[in-house]
């Protein structure tokens, strides 16, 4: 999504205390609204509250937390309860919850609590222009819808991913939509052959957002932004001000004959070996029919990337005999479908560059992780290779670490990446000096220099010590051989003697 000025950028807080405590906090927030808040502030607060419940599981037989919150507020005779129920009467996501909030509000009002003066202004938004910008391939686009609240204008910006059924990946409310639209125009003007900007009919915008939210909400583990849940309810509320969603013609199913005919057209045009082109082309068409049924032959870099992920994840089965043909056949498919789509030379070049990069990652991913352990070993006998594998896997048992909450595979043949794996594995309270010594020993075991280190490990393994206990003894041996604790220079002969005594 384009960098934009975001309104009230505060992610919803996770539910970390009791539900009753959370409900009390919510009532306090609505009590603090004051006598004359802007309707949009009330709507955003209600949406943020509901966003905290969005991903929480509901056990069989239990009510959704939104309904529990409404029932809780209905039992309170306070202005905060009336304010909350008045807001949820408009912003709650389902008809059932909005009706329950309305009923609860009537109960509270019947007990003498006055309705908030601002309640009548909630949900009275006027829809304005809708625009979307995206890549020329149609992989994704940012959809901006403008809404007016009296003298206030806001925008709703949704990131749509058409490689996954047009689902919404991100939602944000914008305080200055005119600035965002100007930014969209600037991007399209700067790169017109790769970026498309177009006006969208409000009914079509309504369909894109409502359908996109539905697709995302039905996923078990959707990859979405932090803002997605926070603005989910207000997005649905404001979209009700748009015309009814546009109808989409039903997509006809492809017959086996139609599929086969298209694949054969590709095989004839590809110039690749017919068996491999037919097998991989059929999978590419299947991927298009599953993820993009209205336009299965649409081509884009992210669409191809999703296909390669499906191959790696065994979502698509490919005969081992055709594995080596994946790269040339996929590139041939990209060229063939890009020509059918009439993409410009610039767009085709950028597409091929991106797909080539994804194919390089696919090839790397497709290699066995064991190949990293055999790097630079040279010609060894089978028994020597087995011993080297045991040694290096003892030194570096895992090639995966977590960086910024994302799993990353590192290459142990690179000394810096190898040390990163050592640091990731170490205990947080390990002293810095011992951590450096641990990394030094890992390097020694990796290179088998000195060979006495691996020999000591094998003796300690025979004594039934586990890996952590073995490393502690190796580190002790190296630490006791230090000549200078600052430079970590050590007595090599003394270290070898210490190793010889282990086990």
Short mmCIF file of N, CA and C in Angstrom, two decimals, residues 155-278:
data_model
loop_
_atom_site.label_atom_id
_atom_site.label_comp_id
_atom_site.label_asym_id
_atom_site.label_seq_id
_atom_site.Cartn_x
_atom_site.Cartn_y
_atom_site.Cartn_z
N UNK A 155 -11.04 9.28 4.09
CA UNK A 155 -10.93 8.26 3.05
C UNK A 155 -10.76 6.89 3.67
N UNK A 156 -11.25 5.88 2.98
CA UNK A 156 -11.02 4.49 3.36
C UNK A 156 -10.13 3.88 2.27
N UNK A 157 -8.98 3.40 2.67
CA UNK A 157 -8.02 2.85 1.73
C UNK A 157 -7.87 1.36 1.99
N UNK A 158 -8.10 0.55 0.97
CA UNK A 158 -8.02 -0.91 1.09
C UNK A 158 -7.01 -1.44 0.10
N UNK A 159 -6.15 -2.34 0.55
CA UNK A 159 -5.20 -3.01 -0.33
C UNK A 159 -5.80 -4.34 -0.75
N UNK A 160 -6.02 -4.51 -2.05
CA UNK A 160 -6.67 -5.71 -2.59
C UNK A 160 -5.63 -6.60 -3.25
N UNK A 161 -5.66 -7.88 -2.92
CA UNK A 161 -4.72 -8.85 -3.47
C UNK A 161 -5.49 -9.81 -4.37
N UNK A 162 -5.28 -9.67 -5.69
CA UNK A 162 -6.02 -10.50 -6.64
C UNK A 162 -5.33 -11.82 -6.92
N UNK A 163 -4.18 -12.05 -6.32
CA UNK A 163 -3.56 -13.38 -6.42
C UNK A 163 -4.21 -14.34 -5.43
N UNK A 164 -5.02 -13.79 -4.53
CA UNK A 164 -5.72 -14.61 -3.54
C UNK A 164 -7.19 -14.22 -3.51
N UNK A 165 -7.81 -14.23 -4.68
CA UNK A 165 -9.26 -14.03 -4.76
C UNK A 165 -9.73 -12.62 -4.52
N UNK A 166 -8.84 -11.62 -4.64
CA UNK A 166 -9.25 -10.24 -4.42
C UNK A 166 -9.42 -9.88 -2.96
N UNK A 167 -8.77 -10.61 -2.08
CA UNK A 167 -8.97 -10.38 -0.66
C UNK A 167 -8.32 -9.07 -0.20
N UNK A 168 -8.81 -8.55 0.90
CA UNK A 168 -8.27 -7.33 1.49
C UNK A 168 -7.13 -7.70 2.43
N UNK A 169 -5.96 -7.12 2.18
CA UNK A 169 -4.80 -7.38 3.03
C UNK A 169 -4.56 -6.27 4.05
N UNK A 170 -5.07 -5.08 3.75
CA UNK A 170 -4.83 -3.95 4.65
C UNK A 170 -6.00 -2.98 4.54
N UNK A 171 -6.32 -2.35 5.65
CA UNK A 171 -7.36 -1.33 5.71
C UNK A 171 -6.84 -0.16 6.54
N UNK A 172 -7.14 1.06 6.12
CA UNK A 172 -6.76 2.21 6.93
C UNK A 172 -7.70 3.36 6.62
N UNK A 173 -8.00 4.14 7.64
CA UNK A 173 -8.79 5.36 7.47
C UNK A 173 -7.84 6.52 7.30
N UNK A 174 -8.09 7.34 6.29
CA UNK A 174 -7.21 8.44 5.91
C UNK A 174 -7.85 9.77 6.27
N UNK A 175 -7.09 10.66 6.90
CA UNK A 175 -7.62 11.96 7.28
C UNK A 175 -7.63 12.95 6.11
N UNK A 176 -6.71 12.77 5.17
CA UNK A 176 -6.61 13.71 4.05
C UNK A 176 -6.59 12.92 2.73
N UNK A 177 -7.76 12.44 2.29
CA UNK A 177 -7.79 11.61 1.08
C UNK A 177 -7.32 12.34 -0.17
N UNK A 178 -7.46 13.65 -0.21
CA UNK A 178 -7.01 14.39 -1.39
C UNK A 178 -5.49 14.25 -1.56
N UNK A 179 -4.76 14.23 -0.45
CA UNK A 179 -3.31 14.05 -0.52
C UNK A 179 -2.95 12.66 -1.05
N UNK A 180 -3.72 11.66 -0.60
CA UNK A 180 -3.45 10.30 -1.06
C UNK A 180 -3.75 10.16 -2.55
N UNK A 181 -4.85 10.76 -2.99
CA UNK A 181 -5.19 10.72 -4.42
C UNK A 181 -4.11 11.42 -5.25
N UNK A 182 -3.60 12.52 -4.74
CA UNK A 182 -2.52 13.22 -5.46
C UNK A 182 -1.29 12.33 -5.54
N UNK A 183 -1.02 11.59 -4.49
CA UNK A 183 0.11 10.67 -4.48
C UNK A 183 -0.11 9.54 -5.49
N UNK A 184 -1.32 9.05 -5.57
CA UNK A 184 -1.65 8.02 -6.56
C UNK A 184 -1.42 8.54 -7.98
N UNK A 185 -1.88 9.77 -8.24
CA UNK A 185 -1.69 10.35 -9.58
C UNK A 185 -0.20 10.49 -9.89
N UNK A 186 0.56 10.90 -8.90
CA UNK A 186 1.99 11.09 -9.11
C UNK A 186 2.66 9.77 -9.47
N UNK A 187 2.29 8.70 -8.78
CA UNK A 187 2.86 7.38 -9.07
C UNK A 187 2.50 6.93 -10.47
N UNK A 188 1.25 7.12 -10.86
CA UNK A 188 0.81 6.69 -12.20
C UNK A 188 1.48 7.52 -13.28
N UNK A 189 1.62 8.83 -13.05
CA UNK A 189 2.26 9.69 -14.04
C UNK A 189 3.74 9.37 -14.19
N UNK A 190 4.37 8.98 -13.08
CA UNK A 190 5.81 8.71 -13.11
C UNK A 190 6.13 7.41 -13.84
N UNK A 191 5.19 6.47 -13.82
CA UNK A 191 5.47 5.16 -14.43
C UNK A 191 4.21 4.62 -15.10
N UNK A 192 3.73 5.27 -16.15
CA UNK A 192 2.43 4.91 -16.72
C UNK A 192 2.39 3.52 -17.34
N UNK A 193 3.54 2.95 -17.70
CA UNK A 193 3.53 1.62 -18.31
C UNK A 193 3.48 0.51 -17.27
N UNK A 194 3.69 0.84 -15.99
CA UNK A 194 3.66 -0.18 -14.94
C UNK A 194 2.59 0.08 -13.89
N UNK A 195 2.08 1.32 -13.81
CA UNK A 195 1.10 1.68 -12.78
C UNK A 195 -0.16 2.22 -13.46
N UNK A 196 -1.29 1.73 -13.01
CA UNK A 196 -2.58 2.13 -13.57
C UNK A 196 -3.37 2.88 -12.51
N UNK A 197 -4.00 4.00 -12.89
CA UNK A 197 -4.91 4.73 -12.01
C UNK A 197 -6.23 4.90 -12.75
N UNK A 198 -7.32 4.55 -12.07
CA UNK A 198 -8.63 4.65 -12.72
C UNK A 198 -9.71 4.96 -11.70
N UNK A 199 -10.73 5.67 -12.15
CA UNK A 199 -11.91 5.90 -11.32
C UNK A 199 -12.72 4.61 -11.25
N UNK A 200 -13.37 4.39 -10.12
CA UNK A 200 -14.15 3.18 -9.90
C UNK A 200 -15.57 3.59 -9.54
N UNK A 201 -16.54 2.96 -10.18
CA UNK A 201 -17.93 3.23 -9.83
C UNK A 201 -18.18 2.83 -8.37
N UNK A 202 -18.92 3.63 -7.61
CA UNK A 202 -19.14 3.31 -6.19
C UNK A 202 -19.71 1.91 -5.95
N UNK A 203 -20.62 1.46 -6.83
CA UNK A 203 -21.17 0.11 -6.65
C UNK A 203 -20.09 -0.94 -6.81
N UNK A 204 -19.17 -0.73 -7.75
CA UNK A 204 -18.07 -1.66 -7.95
C UNK A 204 -17.11 -1.61 -6.76
N UNK A 205 -16.86 -0.40 -6.23
CA UNK A 205 -16.01 -0.28 -5.05
C UNK A 205 -16.62 -1.02 -3.87
N UNK A 206 -17.94 -0.91 -3.71
CA UNK A 206 -18.63 -1.63 -2.64
C UNK A 206 -18.42 -3.14 -2.79
N UNK A 207 -18.55 -3.62 -4.01
CA UNK A 207 -18.36 -5.06 -4.24
C UNK A 207 -16.93 -5.47 -3.92
N UNK A 208 -15.96 -4.71 -4.38
CA UNK A 208 -14.56 -5.08 -4.16
C UNK A 208 -14.23 -5.15 -2.67
N UNK A 209 -14.72 -4.17 -1.90
CA UNK A 209 -14.41 -4.16 -0.47
C UNK A 209 -15.17 -5.25 0.27
N UNK A 210 -16.47 -5.35 0.04
CA UNK A 210 -17.26 -6.34 0.79
C UNK A 210 -16.83 -7.76 0.44
N UNK A 211 -16.62 -8.04 -0.85
CA UNK A 211 -16.17 -9.37 -1.24
C UNK A 211 -14.76 -9.64 -0.71
N UNK A 212 -13.89 -8.63 -0.78
CA UNK A 212 -12.52 -8.80 -0.31
C UNK A 212 -12.45 -9.07 1.17
N UNK A 213 -13.27 -8.37 1.95
CA UNK A 213 -13.31 -8.62 3.39
C UNK A 213 -13.84 -10.03 3.68
N UNK A 214 -14.86 -10.44 2.95
CA UNK A 214 -15.43 -11.78 3.16
C UNK A 214 -14.40 -12.86 2.88
N UNK A 215 -13.63 -12.70 1.80
CA UNK A 215 -12.61 -13.70 1.47
C UNK A 215 -11.57 -13.78 2.59
N UNK A 216 -11.10 -12.62 3.06
CA UNK A 216 -10.09 -12.61 4.11
C UNK A 216 -10.63 -13.20 5.41
N UNK A 217 -11.85 -12.84 5.77
CA UNK A 217 -12.42 -13.28 7.04
C UNK A 217 -12.67 -14.78 7.08
N UNK A 218 -12.75 -15.44 5.93
CA UNK A 218 -12.97 -16.88 5.90
C UNK A 218 -11.66 -17.67 5.94
N UNK A 219 -10.53 -16.98 5.90
CA UNK A 219 -9.24 -17.66 5.98
C UNK A 219 -8.92 -17.99 7.43
N UNK A 220 -8.34 -19.16 7.65
CA UNK A 220 -8.00 -19.55 9.02
C UNK A 220 -6.90 -18.66 9.60
N UNK A 221 -5.86 -18.41 8.82
CA UNK A 221 -4.76 -17.56 9.29
C UNK A 221 -4.44 -16.54 8.20
N UNK A 222 -5.16 -15.46 8.19
CA UNK A 222 -4.98 -14.45 7.15
C UNK A 222 -3.78 -13.56 7.49
N UNK A 223 -2.96 -13.32 6.49
CA UNK A 223 -1.83 -12.41 6.63
C UNK A 223 -2.33 -10.99 6.36
N UNK A 224 -2.60 -10.24 7.43
CA UNK A 224 -3.15 -8.89 7.29
C UNK A 224 -2.35 -7.93 8.16
N UNK A 225 -2.56 -6.65 7.93
CA UNK A 225 -1.89 -5.61 8.71
C UNK A 225 -2.53 -5.50 10.09
N UNK A 226 -1.83 -4.80 10.99
CA UNK A 226 -2.40 -4.54 12.32
C UNK A 226 -3.67 -3.71 12.22
N UNK A 227 -3.75 -2.84 11.22
CA UNK A 227 -4.91 -1.96 11.09
C UNK A 227 -6.15 -2.68 10.58
N UNK A 228 -5.97 -3.86 10.01
CA UNK A 228 -7.11 -4.54 9.36
C UNK A 228 -8.28 -4.71 10.34
N UNK A 229 -8.02 -5.29 11.50
CA UNK A 229 -9.10 -5.54 12.46
C UNK A 229 -9.63 -4.23 13.02
N UNK A 230 -8.74 -3.27 13.22
CA UNK A 230 -9.14 -2.01 13.84
C UNK A 230 -10.17 -1.25 13.00
N UNK A 231 -10.00 -1.26 11.69
CA UNK A 231 -10.88 -0.49 10.81
C UNK A 231 -11.93 -1.36 10.11
N UNK A 232 -12.02 -2.62 10.47
CA UNK A 232 -12.92 -3.55 9.80
C UNK A 232 -14.38 -3.11 9.95
N UNK A 233 -14.79 -2.81 11.17
CA UNK A 233 -16.20 -2.48 11.41
C UNK A 233 -16.57 -1.15 10.77
N UNK A 234 -15.69 -0.16 10.85
CA UNK A 234 -16.03 1.14 10.26
C UNK A 234 -16.05 1.06 8.74
N UNK A 235 -15.23 0.17 8.17
CA UNK A 235 -15.27 -0.02 6.71
C UNK A 235 -16.64 -0.55 6.28
N UNK A 236 -17.15 -1.53 7.00
CA UNK A 236 -18.47 -2.07 6.67
C UNK A 236 -19.55 -1.01 6.87
N UNK A 237 -19.41 -0.19 7.92
CA UNK A 237 -20.41 0.85 8.20
C UNK A 237 -20.45 1.87 7.08
N UNK A 238 -19.29 2.37 6.69
CA UNK A 238 -19.26 3.40 5.66
C UNK A 238 -19.67 2.85 4.30
N UNK A 239 -19.33 1.59 4.04
CA UNK A 239 -19.70 1.01 2.74
C UNK A 239 -21.21 0.89 2.57
N UNK A 240 -21.94 0.89 3.67
CA UNK A 240 -23.39 0.84 3.55
C UNK A 240 -23.94 2.13 2.95
N UNK A 241 -23.11 3.19 2.92
CA UNK A 241 -23.52 4.43 2.28
C UNK A 241 -23.31 4.39 0.77
N UNK A 242 -22.60 3.36 0.29
CA UNK A 242 -22.38 3.20 -1.14
C UNK A 242 -23.58 2.51 -1.78
N UNK A 243 -23.76 2.62 -3.08
CA UNK A 243 -24.82 1.85 -3.74
C UNK A 243 -24.63 0.35 -3.52
N UNK A 244 -25.67 -0.41 -3.71
CA UNK A 244 -25.59 -1.86 -3.55
C UNK A 244 -24.44 -2.41 -4.41
N UNK A 245 -23.74 -3.42 -3.90
CA UNK A 245 -22.59 -3.95 -4.65
C UNK A 245 -22.97 -4.37 -6.07
N UNK A 246 -22.09 -4.07 -7.00
CA UNK A 246 -22.33 -4.44 -8.39
C UNK A 246 -22.39 -5.96 -8.53
N UNK A 247 -23.22 -6.40 -9.44
CA UNK A 247 -23.32 -7.84 -9.70
C UNK A 247 -22.21 -8.26 -10.66
N UNK A 248 -21.64 -9.42 -10.40
CA UNK A 248 -20.59 -9.95 -11.25
C UNK A 248 -21.15 -11.14 -12.02
N UNK A 249 -20.98 -11.17 -13.31
CA UNK A 249 -21.48 -12.32 -14.08
C UNK A 249 -20.87 -13.63 -13.55
N UNK A 250 -21.69 -14.64 -13.51
CA UNK A 250 -21.20 -15.94 -13.04
C UNK A 250 -20.13 -16.46 -14.00
N UNK A 251 -19.05 -16.96 -13.42
CA UNK A 251 -17.94 -17.48 -14.22
C UNK A 251 -18.24 -18.92 -14.60
N UNK A 252 -18.20 -19.18 -15.90
CA UNK A 252 -18.47 -20.54 -16.37
C UNK A 252 -17.28 -21.45 -16.10
N UNK A 253 -17.56 -22.67 -15.72
CA UNK A 253 -16.50 -23.65 -15.49
C UNK A 253 -15.87 -24.07 -16.81
N UNK A 254 -14.58 -24.30 -16.77
CA UNK A 254 -13.86 -24.77 -17.96
C UNK A 254 -13.99 -26.28 -18.08
N UNK A 255 -14.33 -26.74 -19.28
CA UNK A 255 -14.40 -28.19 -19.51
C UNK A 255 -12.99 -28.76 -19.67
N UNK A 256 -12.88 -30.05 -19.55
CA UNK A 256 -11.58 -30.71 -19.75
C UNK A 256 -11.04 -30.44 -21.15
N UNK A 257 -11.93 -30.41 -22.14
CA UNK A 257 -11.49 -30.15 -23.51
C UNK A 257 -10.94 -28.73 -23.66
N UNK A 258 -11.60 -27.77 -23.01
CA UNK A 258 -11.12 -26.38 -23.08
C UNK A 258 -9.76 -26.24 -22.40
N UNK A 259 -9.59 -26.90 -21.28
CA UNK A 259 -8.30 -26.85 -20.58
C UNK A 259 -7.21 -27.44 -21.47
N UNK A 260 -7.50 -28.61 -22.02
CA UNK A 260 -6.50 -29.30 -22.85
C UNK A 260 -6.13 -28.47 -24.07
N UNK A 261 -7.13 -27.80 -24.66
CA UNK A 261 -6.87 -27.01 -25.87
C UNK A 261 -5.94 -25.84 -25.56
N UNK A 262 -6.16 -25.16 -24.44
CA UNK A 262 -5.30 -24.04 -24.08
C UNK A 262 -3.89 -24.51 -23.78
N UNK A 263 -3.78 -25.62 -23.07
CA UNK A 263 -2.44 -26.15 -22.75
C UNK A 263 -1.69 -26.50 -24.03
N UNK A 264 -2.39 -27.10 -24.98
CA UNK A 264 -1.73 -27.47 -26.23
C UNK A 264 -1.31 -26.22 -27.02
N UNK A 265 -2.09 -25.16 -26.95
CA UNK A 265 -1.67 -23.91 -27.58
C UNK A 265 -0.36 -23.42 -26.97
N UNK A 266 -0.28 -23.52 -25.66
CA UNK A 266 0.95 -23.09 -24.98
C UNK A 266 2.12 -23.98 -25.36
N UNK A 267 1.91 -25.29 -25.38
CA UNK A 267 2.99 -26.23 -25.72
C UNK A 267 3.54 -25.91 -27.11
N UNK A 268 2.65 -25.65 -28.05
CA UNK A 268 3.08 -25.35 -29.42
C UNK A 268 3.88 -24.06 -29.50
N UNK A 269 3.53 -23.08 -28.65
CA UNK A 269 4.20 -21.78 -28.71
C UNK A 269 5.44 -21.72 -27.84
N UNK A 270 5.58 -22.65 -26.89
CA UNK A 270 6.63 -22.52 -25.88
C UNK A 270 8.03 -22.81 -26.40
N UNK A 271 8.14 -23.77 -27.35
CA UNK A 271 9.46 -24.18 -27.80
C UNK A 271 10.17 -25.09 -26.82
N UNK A 272 9.51 -25.48 -25.73
CA UNK A 272 10.11 -26.37 -24.74
C UNK A 272 9.69 -27.81 -25.01
N UNK A 273 10.36 -28.74 -24.35
CA UNK A 273 10.05 -30.16 -24.49
C UNK A 273 8.57 -30.38 -24.17
N UNK A 274 7.87 -31.07 -25.05
CA UNK A 274 6.41 -31.13 -24.99
C UNK A 274 5.89 -31.71 -23.69
N UNK A 275 6.51 -32.80 -23.20
CA UNK A 275 6.02 -33.44 -21.99
C UNK A 275 6.08 -32.52 -20.79
N UNK A 276 7.22 -31.85 -20.61
CA UNK A 276 7.38 -30.94 -19.47
C UNK A 276 6.48 -29.73 -19.63
N UNK A 277 6.42 -29.16 -20.84
CA UNK A 277 5.58 -27.98 -21.06
C UNK A 277 4.12 -28.29 -20.81
N UNK A 278 3.70 -29.50 -21.22
CA UNK A 278 2.30 -29.89 -21.03
C UNK A 278 1.99 -30.05 -19.54
#
